[in-house]
Short mmCIF file of C-alpha atoms and ligand atoms in Angstrom, two decimals:
data_model
loop_
_atom_site.label_atom_id
_atom_site.label_comp_id
_atom_site.label_asym_id
_atom_site.label_seq_id
_atom_site.Cartn_x
_atom_site.Cartn_y
_atom_site.Cartn_z
CA MET B 1 142.93 -112.07 -1.95
CA LYS B 2 144.35 -114.28 1.07
CA ILE B 3 147.31 -113.12 3.08
CA HIS B 4 147.42 -116.16 5.31
CA GLY B 5 150.40 -118.02 4.80
CA SER B 6 151.36 -115.16 2.08
CA GLY B 7 154.67 -113.78 1.65
CA VAL B 8 154.92 -111.61 4.03
CA ARG B 9 154.90 -113.75 7.21
CA ARG B 10 156.97 -116.54 5.49
CA ARG B 11 159.67 -113.57 4.55
CA LEU B 12 159.56 -112.17 8.18
CA THR B 13 160.15 -115.76 9.64
CA LEU B 14 162.57 -116.29 7.42
CA TRP B 15 164.57 -112.56 8.13
CA TYR B 16 163.68 -113.38 11.94
CA THR B 17 165.22 -116.59 11.92
CA LEU B 18 168.34 -115.95 10.19
CA ALA B 19 168.76 -113.31 12.31
CA LEU B 20 168.30 -115.19 15.21
CA ALA B 21 170.47 -117.85 13.91
CA LEU B 22 173.44 -115.79 13.29
CA ILE B 23 172.97 -114.41 16.97
CA VAL B 24 172.81 -117.77 18.54
CA LEU B 25 175.88 -119.15 16.43
CA VAL B 26 177.91 -116.29 17.36
CA PHE B 27 176.98 -116.51 21.41
CA SER B 28 177.69 -120.79 21.15
CA LEU B 29 181.19 -120.07 19.75
CA SER B 30 181.79 -117.47 22.14
CA VAL B 31 180.82 -119.68 24.93
CA TYR B 32 182.68 -122.40 23.46
CA VAL B 33 186.01 -120.64 22.75
CA PHE B 34 185.90 -118.67 25.86
CA VAL B 35 185.31 -122.20 28.34
CA LYS B 36 187.75 -124.20 26.11
CA SER B 37 190.50 -121.40 26.40
CA ARG B 38 189.44 -121.73 30.25
CA LEU B 39 189.87 -125.10 31.06
CA PHE B 40 193.28 -125.16 29.52
CA ARG B 41 194.62 -122.34 31.43
CA GLN B 42 193.38 -124.41 34.12
CA LEU B 43 195.23 -127.15 33.56
CA ASP B 44 198.01 -125.03 32.54
CA GLN B 45 197.72 -123.90 36.35
CA GLN B 46 197.72 -127.34 37.16
CA LEU B 47 200.79 -128.35 35.83
CA ASP B 48 202.71 -125.42 37.04
CA MET B 49 201.94 -126.37 40.85
CA GLU B 50 203.13 -130.01 39.69
CA PHE B 51 206.23 -128.56 38.44
CA SER B 52 207.00 -126.32 41.37
CA THR B 53 206.62 -129.29 43.64
CA ILE B 54 209.06 -131.77 41.63
CA ALA B 55 211.24 -128.84 41.16
CA GLY B 56 211.09 -127.47 45.19
CA GLU B 57 212.14 -131.71 45.96
CA LEU B 58 214.98 -132.06 43.32
CA THR B 59 217.72 -132.21 44.92
CA GLU B 60 221.53 -131.89 43.34
CA ASP B 61 221.54 -135.56 42.91
CA PRO B 62 219.39 -137.52 40.61
CA VAL B 63 219.37 -140.75 41.72
CA ASP B 64 216.87 -138.97 45.02
CA THR B 65 214.50 -138.10 42.22
CA ARG B 66 212.79 -142.18 42.73
CA GLU B 67 211.50 -140.59 46.12
CA LEU B 68 209.74 -137.74 44.23
CA ASP B 69 207.81 -140.68 43.08
CA PRO B 70 207.03 -143.08 45.40
CA ASP B 71 204.01 -144.72 44.05
CA GLY B 72 205.12 -144.92 40.49
CA PHE B 73 202.41 -143.80 38.75
CA THR B 74 200.91 -140.90 39.88
CA ARG B 75 203.20 -138.77 39.06
CA LEU B 76 204.18 -137.95 35.47
CA PHE B 77 207.80 -136.24 34.85
CA LEU B 78 211.23 -136.24 33.46
CA LEU B 79 214.09 -135.17 34.23
CA VAL B 80 216.95 -134.24 31.64
CA ARG B 81 220.27 -132.74 32.49
CA GLY B 82 222.57 -131.31 29.02
CA ASN B 83 220.82 -133.99 26.50
CA LYS B 84 221.02 -136.93 28.90
CA VAL B 85 217.79 -138.13 30.56
CA LEU B 86 217.97 -138.23 34.00
CA PHE B 87 214.69 -139.92 35.40
CA ARG B 88 211.46 -140.42 33.70
CA SER B 89 208.68 -141.31 36.39
CA GLU B 90 206.98 -144.60 35.98
CA ALA B 91 203.81 -143.57 34.39
CA TYR B 92 205.34 -141.54 32.00
CA GLN B 93 206.88 -144.41 30.86
CA LYS B 94 203.10 -146.12 30.95
CA ALA B 95 201.84 -142.81 29.47
CA GLY B 96 204.24 -144.19 26.34
CA LEU B 97 205.33 -140.36 26.30
CA PRO B 98 208.75 -139.70 24.62
CA GLU B 99 211.72 -139.02 26.21
CA ILE B 100 212.98 -136.44 23.46
CA LEU B 101 210.52 -133.05 22.72
CA PRO B 102 210.96 -131.31 19.71
CA GLU B 103 212.87 -127.71 20.22
CA SER B 104 209.92 -125.58 21.40
CA ASN B 105 210.13 -121.98 22.88
CA GLU B 106 206.39 -122.24 24.35
CA LYS B 107 206.30 -123.77 27.81
CA TYR B 108 202.65 -125.52 27.50
CA ARG B 109 201.96 -127.52 25.07
CA THR B 110 199.87 -130.94 23.86
CA VAL B 111 202.15 -133.84 23.03
CA LEU B 112 200.85 -137.41 22.09
CA SER B 113 201.61 -140.70 23.74
CA VAL B 114 202.74 -143.72 21.48
CA SER B 115 198.75 -144.58 21.90
CA GLY B 116 197.71 -141.79 20.51
CA LYS B 117 196.61 -140.17 23.72
CA ARG B 118 196.83 -136.07 24.02
CA TYR B 119 198.78 -135.04 27.13
CA ARG B 120 199.13 -131.70 28.27
CA SER B 121 202.97 -130.37 28.90
CA ALA B 122 205.20 -127.73 30.38
CA THR B 123 208.42 -127.91 30.44
CA ALA B 124 211.26 -125.50 31.93
CA THR B 125 214.52 -125.24 33.74
CA THR B 126 214.30 -125.29 37.57
CA PRO B 127 216.38 -123.60 39.63
CA ASN B 128 219.20 -126.13 39.97
CA GLY B 129 219.58 -126.60 36.27
CA PHE B 130 217.53 -129.58 35.46
CA LEU B 131 214.99 -129.39 32.50
CA LEU B 132 212.32 -130.58 33.80
CA THR B 133 208.91 -131.93 32.22
CA VAL B 134 205.63 -132.31 33.60
CA ALA B 135 202.67 -133.71 32.06
CA LEU B 136 199.18 -134.46 32.63
CA GLY B 137 196.60 -135.86 30.75
CA GLU B 138 193.91 -134.04 28.45
CA GLU B 139 190.97 -136.61 28.28
CA GLY B 140 188.73 -134.91 30.83
CA VAL B 141 189.07 -131.56 29.63
CA ARG B 142 188.52 -132.40 26.07
CA THR B 143 185.11 -134.57 27.32
CA THR B 144 184.00 -131.70 28.86
CA ILE B 145 184.89 -129.67 25.47
CA LYS B 146 183.49 -132.36 23.27
CA THR B 147 180.24 -132.77 25.61
CA LEU B 148 179.86 -129.19 25.26
CA PHE B 149 180.14 -129.02 21.93
CA MET B 150 177.60 -131.35 21.14
CA ILE B 151 174.87 -129.88 23.78
CA LEU B 152 175.49 -126.71 21.42
CA ALA B 153 175.89 -128.45 18.21
CA LEU B 154 172.04 -130.09 19.12
CA ALA B 155 170.86 -126.95 20.95
CA LEU B 156 171.10 -125.08 18.28
CA PRO B 157 168.99 -126.43 15.47
CA ILE B 158 166.10 -127.13 17.67
CA ALA B 159 166.10 -123.89 19.39
CA LEU B 160 165.99 -122.27 15.95
CA ALA B 161 163.13 -124.57 14.79
CA LEU B 162 161.34 -123.77 17.80
CA ALA B 163 161.74 -120.04 16.87
CA ALA B 164 160.96 -120.10 13.37
CA LEU B 165 157.44 -122.41 14.62
CA GLY B 166 157.05 -119.41 17.43
CA GLY B 167 158.35 -116.57 15.15
CA TYR B 168 155.17 -117.79 11.92
CA VAL B 169 152.69 -118.20 14.61
CA MET B 170 153.60 -115.02 15.71
CA ALA B 171 153.52 -113.24 12.52
CA GLY B 172 150.04 -115.06 11.21
CA ARG B 173 148.83 -113.53 14.54
CA LEU B 174 150.37 -110.02 13.46
CA LEU B 175 148.71 -110.46 10.05
CA LYS B 176 145.35 -111.58 10.69
CA PRO B 177 144.18 -108.27 10.82
CA VAL B 178 145.61 -107.20 7.62
CA ALA B 179 144.27 -110.56 6.41
CA ALA B 180 140.52 -109.50 7.97
CA MET B 181 140.69 -106.15 6.27
CA ALA B 182 141.87 -107.53 2.49
CA GLU B 183 139.27 -109.99 3.19
CA LYS B 184 136.51 -107.50 3.92
CA ALA B 185 138.06 -105.05 1.32
CA ASP B 186 137.37 -107.15 -1.41
CA LYS B 187 133.81 -107.42 -0.74
CA ILE B 188 133.01 -103.86 -0.42
CA GLY B 189 131.25 -102.54 -3.57
CA ALA B 190 129.11 -99.80 -4.72
CA GLU B 191 126.35 -101.33 -3.36
CA ASN B 192 127.79 -102.21 -0.06
CA LEU B 193 129.76 -98.59 0.50
CA SER B 194 128.54 -97.61 3.71
CA GLU B 195 130.60 -101.09 5.28
CA ARG B 196 133.54 -100.50 6.95
CA LEU B 197 136.93 -102.42 7.42
CA PRO B 198 137.31 -103.93 10.26
CA VAL B 199 139.16 -102.30 13.10
CA GLU B 200 141.01 -104.57 16.07
CA ASN B 201 143.19 -101.58 17.86
CA PRO B 202 142.94 -98.14 16.48
CA GLU B 203 146.43 -97.34 17.97
CA ASP B 204 148.85 -99.83 16.35
CA GLU B 205 150.01 -99.65 12.62
CA PHE B 206 147.69 -101.59 11.21
CA GLY B 207 144.45 -99.97 12.95
CA LYS B 208 145.79 -96.72 11.69
CA LEU B 209 145.73 -98.27 8.30
CA ALA B 210 142.05 -99.71 8.08
CA GLY B 211 141.49 -96.06 9.86
CA VAL B 212 142.60 -94.49 6.62
CA PHE B 213 140.61 -96.74 4.64
CA ASN B 214 137.58 -96.06 6.08
CA ARG B 215 137.57 -92.48 6.10
CA THR B 216 138.51 -93.13 2.17
CA LEU B 217 135.41 -95.40 2.07
CA ALA B 218 133.59 -92.76 4.16
CA ARG B 219 134.70 -90.05 0.87
CA LEU B 220 133.97 -92.48 -1.64
CA GLN B 221 130.34 -93.19 -0.77
CA ASP B 222 129.67 -89.31 0.30
CA ALA B 223 131.02 -89.14 -3.28
CA PHE B 224 129.39 -91.93 -4.71
CA GLU B 225 125.68 -90.52 -2.89
CA ARG B 226 125.67 -87.14 -4.54
CA LEU B 227 126.28 -89.14 -7.90
CA GLN B 228 123.56 -90.81 -7.38
CA ARG B 229 121.69 -87.67 -5.87
CA PHE B 230 122.19 -86.06 -9.13
CA THR B 231 121.59 -88.47 -11.53
CA ALA B 232 118.11 -88.65 -10.25
CA ASP B 233 117.90 -85.08 -9.59
CA ALA B 234 118.73 -84.59 -13.14
CA SER B 235 116.26 -87.39 -14.48
CA HIS B 236 113.84 -85.54 -12.74
CA GLU B 237 114.49 -82.34 -13.61
CA LEU B 238 114.56 -83.73 -17.48
CA ARG B 239 111.48 -84.98 -17.28
CA THR B 240 109.40 -81.99 -16.77
CA PRO B 241 110.06 -80.38 -19.88
CA LEU B 242 109.47 -83.45 -21.71
CA THR B 243 106.84 -84.44 -20.36
CA ALA B 244 105.22 -80.60 -21.12
CA LEU B 245 106.61 -81.08 -24.84
CA GLN B 246 104.94 -84.53 -24.90
CA SER B 247 101.73 -83.33 -23.70
CA VAL B 248 101.23 -80.67 -25.84
CA GLY B 249 102.50 -81.88 -28.94
CA GLU B 250 100.16 -84.76 -28.29
CA VAL B 251 97.12 -81.75 -28.06
CA ALA B 252 98.17 -80.58 -30.97
CA LEU B 253 97.49 -83.41 -32.92
CA GLN B 254 94.60 -84.86 -31.50
CA GLU B 255 92.65 -81.43 -32.20
CA ASN B 256 91.67 -79.50 -35.24
CA LEU B 257 93.55 -76.06 -34.19
CA ASP B 258 93.42 -72.62 -36.13
CA VAL B 259 97.28 -71.53 -36.61
CA GLU B 260 96.97 -69.28 -33.69
CA ALA B 261 96.56 -72.10 -31.55
CA TYR B 262 99.41 -74.00 -33.87
CA ARG B 263 101.06 -71.16 -33.19
CA ASP B 264 101.20 -71.03 -29.80
CA CYS B 265 102.07 -74.86 -29.26
CA ILE B 266 105.08 -74.32 -31.00
CA GLY B 267 105.97 -71.47 -29.12
CA SER B 268 105.20 -73.41 -25.91
CA MET B 269 106.90 -76.06 -27.07
CA LEU B 270 110.09 -74.31 -28.38
CA GLU B 271 109.96 -72.66 -24.62
CA GLU B 272 110.04 -76.26 -23.67
CA THR B 273 113.04 -77.16 -25.52
CA ALA B 274 115.14 -73.91 -24.33
CA ARG B 275 114.15 -74.59 -20.73
CA LEU B 276 115.64 -78.25 -21.58
CA THR B 277 118.82 -76.50 -23.51
CA ARG B 278 119.35 -74.55 -20.33
CA LEU B 279 119.43 -77.55 -17.84
CA VAL B 280 121.22 -79.93 -19.88
CA GLU B 281 123.90 -76.70 -20.67
CA SER B 282 124.01 -76.64 -16.83
CA LEU B 283 124.09 -80.18 -16.00
CA LEU B 284 127.40 -80.36 -18.49
CA LEU B 285 128.75 -77.57 -16.84
CA LEU B 286 128.73 -78.84 -13.56
CA THR B 287 129.75 -82.29 -14.55
CA ARG B 288 132.67 -81.01 -16.70
CA ALA B 289 133.38 -78.76 -13.27
CA ASP B 290 133.55 -82.38 -10.45
CA SER B 291 136.09 -83.88 -12.85
CA GLY B 292 138.30 -80.91 -12.98
CA ARG B 293 137.95 -80.74 -16.93
CA LEU B 294 137.03 -77.61 -17.22
CA LEU B 295 140.22 -75.12 -17.85
CA LEU B 296 139.62 -71.74 -17.12
CA ASN B 297 142.15 -69.22 -18.42
CA ARG B 298 142.46 -66.49 -15.86
CA LYS B 299 143.99 -63.32 -16.58
CA GLY B 300 143.90 -59.72 -15.65
CA GLN B 301 140.22 -58.63 -16.93
CA ASN B 302 138.16 -55.33 -15.82
CA VAL B 303 135.67 -56.77 -13.69
CA THR B 304 133.32 -53.74 -14.22
CA ALA B 305 132.47 -54.23 -18.05
CA ILE B 306 132.44 -57.57 -17.26
CA VAL B 307 128.98 -56.57 -14.26
CA GLU B 308 128.21 -54.02 -16.72
CA LYS B 309 127.14 -56.46 -19.79
CA ALA B 310 125.74 -58.60 -17.56
CA VAL B 311 123.71 -55.75 -15.94
CA ASP B 312 122.86 -54.53 -19.54
CA ASP B 313 121.94 -58.25 -20.75
CA MET B 314 118.97 -58.92 -17.40
CA ARG B 315 117.41 -55.34 -17.94
CA VAL B 316 114.77 -56.46 -20.14
CA MET B 317 113.90 -58.82 -17.86
CA ALA B 318 113.52 -56.57 -14.89
CA GLU B 319 111.60 -53.42 -16.99
CA GLU B 320 109.44 -56.38 -17.85
CA LYS B 321 108.49 -56.59 -14.12
CA ASN B 322 108.98 -53.05 -13.63
CA GLN B 323 111.84 -53.37 -11.41
CA ASN B 324 114.31 -50.26 -10.55
CA LEU B 325 117.76 -51.71 -11.30
CA SER B 326 120.45 -49.85 -10.79
CA THR B 327 123.78 -49.63 -10.33
CA ASP B 328 126.71 -48.25 -8.78
CA LEU B 329 129.71 -49.42 -10.21
CA THR B 330 133.39 -48.87 -9.36
CA ARG B 331 135.73 -47.60 -12.76
CA ASP B 332 137.48 -49.92 -14.36
CA VAL B 333 138.23 -52.27 -11.45
CA GLN B 334 140.96 -54.97 -12.64
CA ALA B 335 141.30 -58.70 -11.19
CA ASN B 336 143.14 -62.18 -12.50
CA ILE B 337 139.74 -63.70 -13.21
CA ASP B 338 138.43 -65.86 -16.01
CA GLU B 339 135.82 -63.70 -17.70
CA ASP B 340 133.08 -66.86 -18.99
CA THR B 341 132.98 -68.53 -15.05
CA LEU B 342 132.91 -64.94 -13.48
CA ARG B 343 130.10 -63.96 -16.04
CA ARG B 344 128.09 -66.42 -15.60
CA ALA B 345 128.68 -66.60 -11.90
CA VAL B 346 126.84 -62.68 -11.78
CA VAL B 347 124.51 -64.03 -14.28
CA ASN B 348 122.61 -66.02 -12.43
CA ILE B 349 122.75 -64.20 -9.12
CA LEU B 350 121.44 -61.11 -11.27
CA ASP B 351 118.96 -63.20 -12.54
CA ASN B 352 117.51 -64.89 -9.12
CA ALA B 353 117.69 -61.01 -7.62
CA ILE B 354 114.88 -60.42 -10.98
CA LYS B 355 113.30 -63.64 -10.55
CA PHE B 356 112.86 -63.39 -6.74
CA THR B 357 111.52 -59.81 -5.97
CA PRO B 358 108.51 -59.07 -7.09
CA GLN B 359 106.82 -56.79 -9.59
CA GLY B 360 107.94 -53.17 -8.92
CA GLY B 361 110.91 -54.11 -6.79
CA ALA B 362 114.10 -52.60 -6.82
CA VAL B 363 117.67 -54.74 -7.42
CA ALA B 364 120.53 -52.54 -7.29
CA VAL B 365 123.81 -53.91 -8.18
CA ARG B 366 127.49 -52.73 -6.56
CA LEU B 367 131.04 -52.75 -7.36
CA LYS B 368 133.62 -51.34 -5.09
CA GLU B 369 137.42 -51.80 -4.76
CA THR B 370 139.09 -52.15 -1.19
CA LYS B 371 142.68 -52.97 -0.11
CA GLY B 372 143.25 -56.42 -2.28
CA ARG B 373 139.80 -57.25 -2.21
CA ILE B 374 136.68 -56.71 -4.95
CA VAL B 375 133.36 -56.94 -3.85
CA LEU B 376 130.36 -57.37 -6.01
CA GLU B 377 127.10 -57.24 -4.04
CA VAL B 378 123.43 -57.78 -5.84
CA GLU B 379 121.34 -56.63 -3.34
CA ASP B 380 117.00 -57.04 -4.15
CA SER B 381 113.94 -56.34 -2.43
CA GLY B 382 112.71 -59.87 -2.76
CA SER B 383 110.93 -61.57 -0.05
CA GLY B 384 114.56 -62.68 1.34
CA ILE B 385 115.76 -66.07 2.37
CA SER B 386 114.94 -67.75 5.83
CA PRO B 387 117.34 -69.18 7.80
CA GLU B 388 116.95 -72.25 6.94
CA HIS B 389 117.38 -72.65 3.85
CA ARG B 390 120.51 -70.04 3.70
CA GLU B 391 123.42 -72.76 3.47
CA LYS B 392 121.21 -75.22 1.44
CA ILE B 393 119.99 -73.02 -1.39
CA PHE B 394 124.15 -73.18 -2.77
CA ASP B 395 123.28 -76.99 -3.32
CA ARG B 396 122.26 -78.46 -6.31
CA PHE B 397 118.80 -78.44 -7.11
CA TYR B 398 117.80 -77.08 -4.00
CA ARG B 399 114.69 -74.67 -4.56
CA VAL B 400 112.97 -73.06 -1.34
CA ASP B 401 109.44 -73.49 -3.18
CA GLN B 402 109.54 -76.33 -5.61
CA GLY B 403 106.88 -75.25 -7.52
CA ARG B 404 106.83 -71.78 -7.48
CA SER B 405 110.43 -71.29 -8.63
CA ARG B 406 110.36 -74.05 -11.54
CA ASP B 407 107.25 -71.83 -12.66
CA ALA B 408 109.73 -69.49 -12.93
CA GLY B 409 111.87 -71.65 -15.22
CA GLY B 410 114.98 -72.68 -12.19
CA ALA B 411 116.25 -76.36 -11.94
CA GLY B 412 117.81 -75.24 -8.31
CA LEU B 413 121.36 -75.26 -10.19
CA GLY B 414 121.58 -71.71 -10.55
CA LEU B 415 123.55 -70.76 -7.29
CA ALA B 416 125.11 -73.96 -7.34
CA ILE B 417 126.96 -72.93 -10.35
CA ALA B 418 127.65 -69.46 -9.53
CA LYS B 419 128.93 -70.64 -6.15
CA TRP B 420 131.74 -72.81 -8.19
CA ALA B 421 132.67 -70.20 -10.45
CA VAL B 422 133.25 -67.51 -8.08
CA GLU B 423 135.25 -70.34 -6.03
CA ALA B 424 137.16 -71.06 -9.32
CA ASN B 425 138.29 -67.36 -9.58
CA GLY B 426 139.72 -67.85 -6.13
CA GLY B 427 137.12 -65.74 -4.84
CA ARG B 428 133.90 -66.49 -2.36
CA LEU B 429 129.87 -66.40 -2.47
CA GLU B 430 128.45 -64.84 0.54
CA LEU B 431 124.42 -64.49 1.33
CA GLU B 432 123.16 -61.84 3.72
CA SER B 433 119.48 -62.05 3.91
CA ARG B 434 116.99 -59.67 6.27
CA GLU B 435 113.94 -61.76 5.23
CA PRO B 436 111.22 -60.46 4.65
CA HIS B 437 113.16 -57.59 2.91
CA GLY B 438 115.02 -58.80 0.59
CA SER B 439 118.24 -60.52 -0.21
CA THR B 440 122.19 -59.18 -0.77
CA PHE B 441 124.27 -62.15 -2.48
CA ARG B 442 127.95 -60.95 -2.24
CA ILE B 443 130.80 -61.99 -4.58
CA VAL B 444 134.38 -61.56 -2.74
CA LEU B 445 137.42 -61.43 -5.26
CA MET B 446 141.27 -61.47 -4.30
CA LYS B 447 143.17 -58.83 -5.99
P1 ADP F 501 116.74 -71.80 -9.43
O1 ADP F 501 116.92 -72.41 -10.82
O2 ADP F 501 115.49 -71.93 -8.69
O3 ADP F 501 116.96 -69.98 -9.63
P2 ADP F 501 119.13 -71.04 -7.59
O4 ADP F 501 120.20 -72.36 -7.05
O5 ADP F 501 119.39 -70.04 -8.38
O6 ADP F 501 117.82 -72.06 -8.77
O7 ADP F 501 118.47 -71.06 -6.16
C1 ADP F 501 117.95 -71.71 -5.51
C2 ADP F 501 116.92 -71.11 -4.88
O8 ADP F 501 117.31 -70.58 -3.57
C3 ADP F 501 115.74 -70.06 -5.58
O9 ADP F 501 115.28 -71.44 -5.93
C4 ADP F 501 115.09 -69.54 -4.70
O10 ADP F 501 113.99 -70.58 -3.53
C5 ADP F 501 116.27 -69.80 -3.95
N1 ADP F 501 117.01 -67.53 -3.89
C6 ADP F 501 117.60 -67.99 -5.05
N2 ADP F 501 117.53 -66.03 -5.08
C7 ADP F 501 117.07 -65.65 -4.29
C8 ADP F 501 117.23 -64.42 -3.85
N3 ADP F 501 117.37 -63.39 -4.62
N4 ADP F 501 115.43 -64.41 -3.55
C9 ADP F 501 115.02 -65.23 -2.83
N5 ADP F 501 115.26 -67.06 -2.80
C10 ADP F 501 116.29 -66.80 -3.73
#
């Protein structure tokens, strides 16, 4: 994916340039209008001064007006009384300005000479009753205005082009981290999940975005690694019973055995198959739990009955080891739970308690109900669990004593499943160990 020269960059530049064009246009127009009206007002003020000077010097006798214009070419003015033109200055005549100005209520206006030149004129009645028109050439003012217009008209596109170019470069620089991020993200796959996106400035928006991406990547990496470990451990665990099956089968085939020996072989093969089945079931359950595909049916259940049934099922195992499996269960404890998953948790914990408690030991099961909580405790007189293992025993495939536990039949998934099952029912699983004098596993459920 390529970000350089991308739509975002072009769009940013376009909007920026358009906005700037609008601002500059409005500004230029205002300057133009302001300067133009200002120059014309100045011209009108000049006309007023001319008017006052001439009007002030006017006498009753119109013949004297020649003295008002001794040079004969500087002043442009026209003197009218009634409908009769009394006097036109020489400059006025030379300029080719009209003798009769069209009727107008406006004092100041622009008139055209015979040659097409524009003059600004002011017409008003003097105190002694003459209609006096004074005029001044507009050329100077118009040239200034035209020059201003030219400057603005030329400067506007140049300024905009420069701004657009600058904007394009700036946008490119701003978007550079995004391009770098995209390039990097494009290269990150399962094989290099440990790599991270570059973060130029963690404080700005792009930096924060990269940070979010990187944290997502870290979570993905973690999940991926866990999955890899899970697959590797699962394969390893599957191999053990399969190897055992294979070797028992091979021995049975190679040697000439009596019926009893064959029965033994088949018996141990069935044992391995049962172990395999349990393992595959556990793996399946955890995989389904991970993918969220396991739908629990939580409803009001009699927890006491579930625990009683689980204890009864395990009693044979405890009796085989001459253990004292005792119960102290509050009657009819009700909770909103999924029966199957909770039973699974209780069975797994009980199974461990019996498994890891030596011959003749004791396992006690207690169910108590306090305000808002239900507590189920399974206490055993086994060897307990040392502090360094207490957290880890809930991890998948974790066994304190790898060899011994496998002999006991476990793959290290029992507590991981129990923990998930309790949490799925809104509770928590706690461990209290008085190593080396046994441990207590506690399921706490909210009512
Ligand atoms: P397993 O299949 O080995 O029973 P679990 O996940 O149930 O796997 O237990 C993990 C490990 O925790 C066991 O291998 C054992 O070392 C330890 N453990 C579990 N319960 C007990 C217990 N009641 N007493 C002593 N150790 C225990």
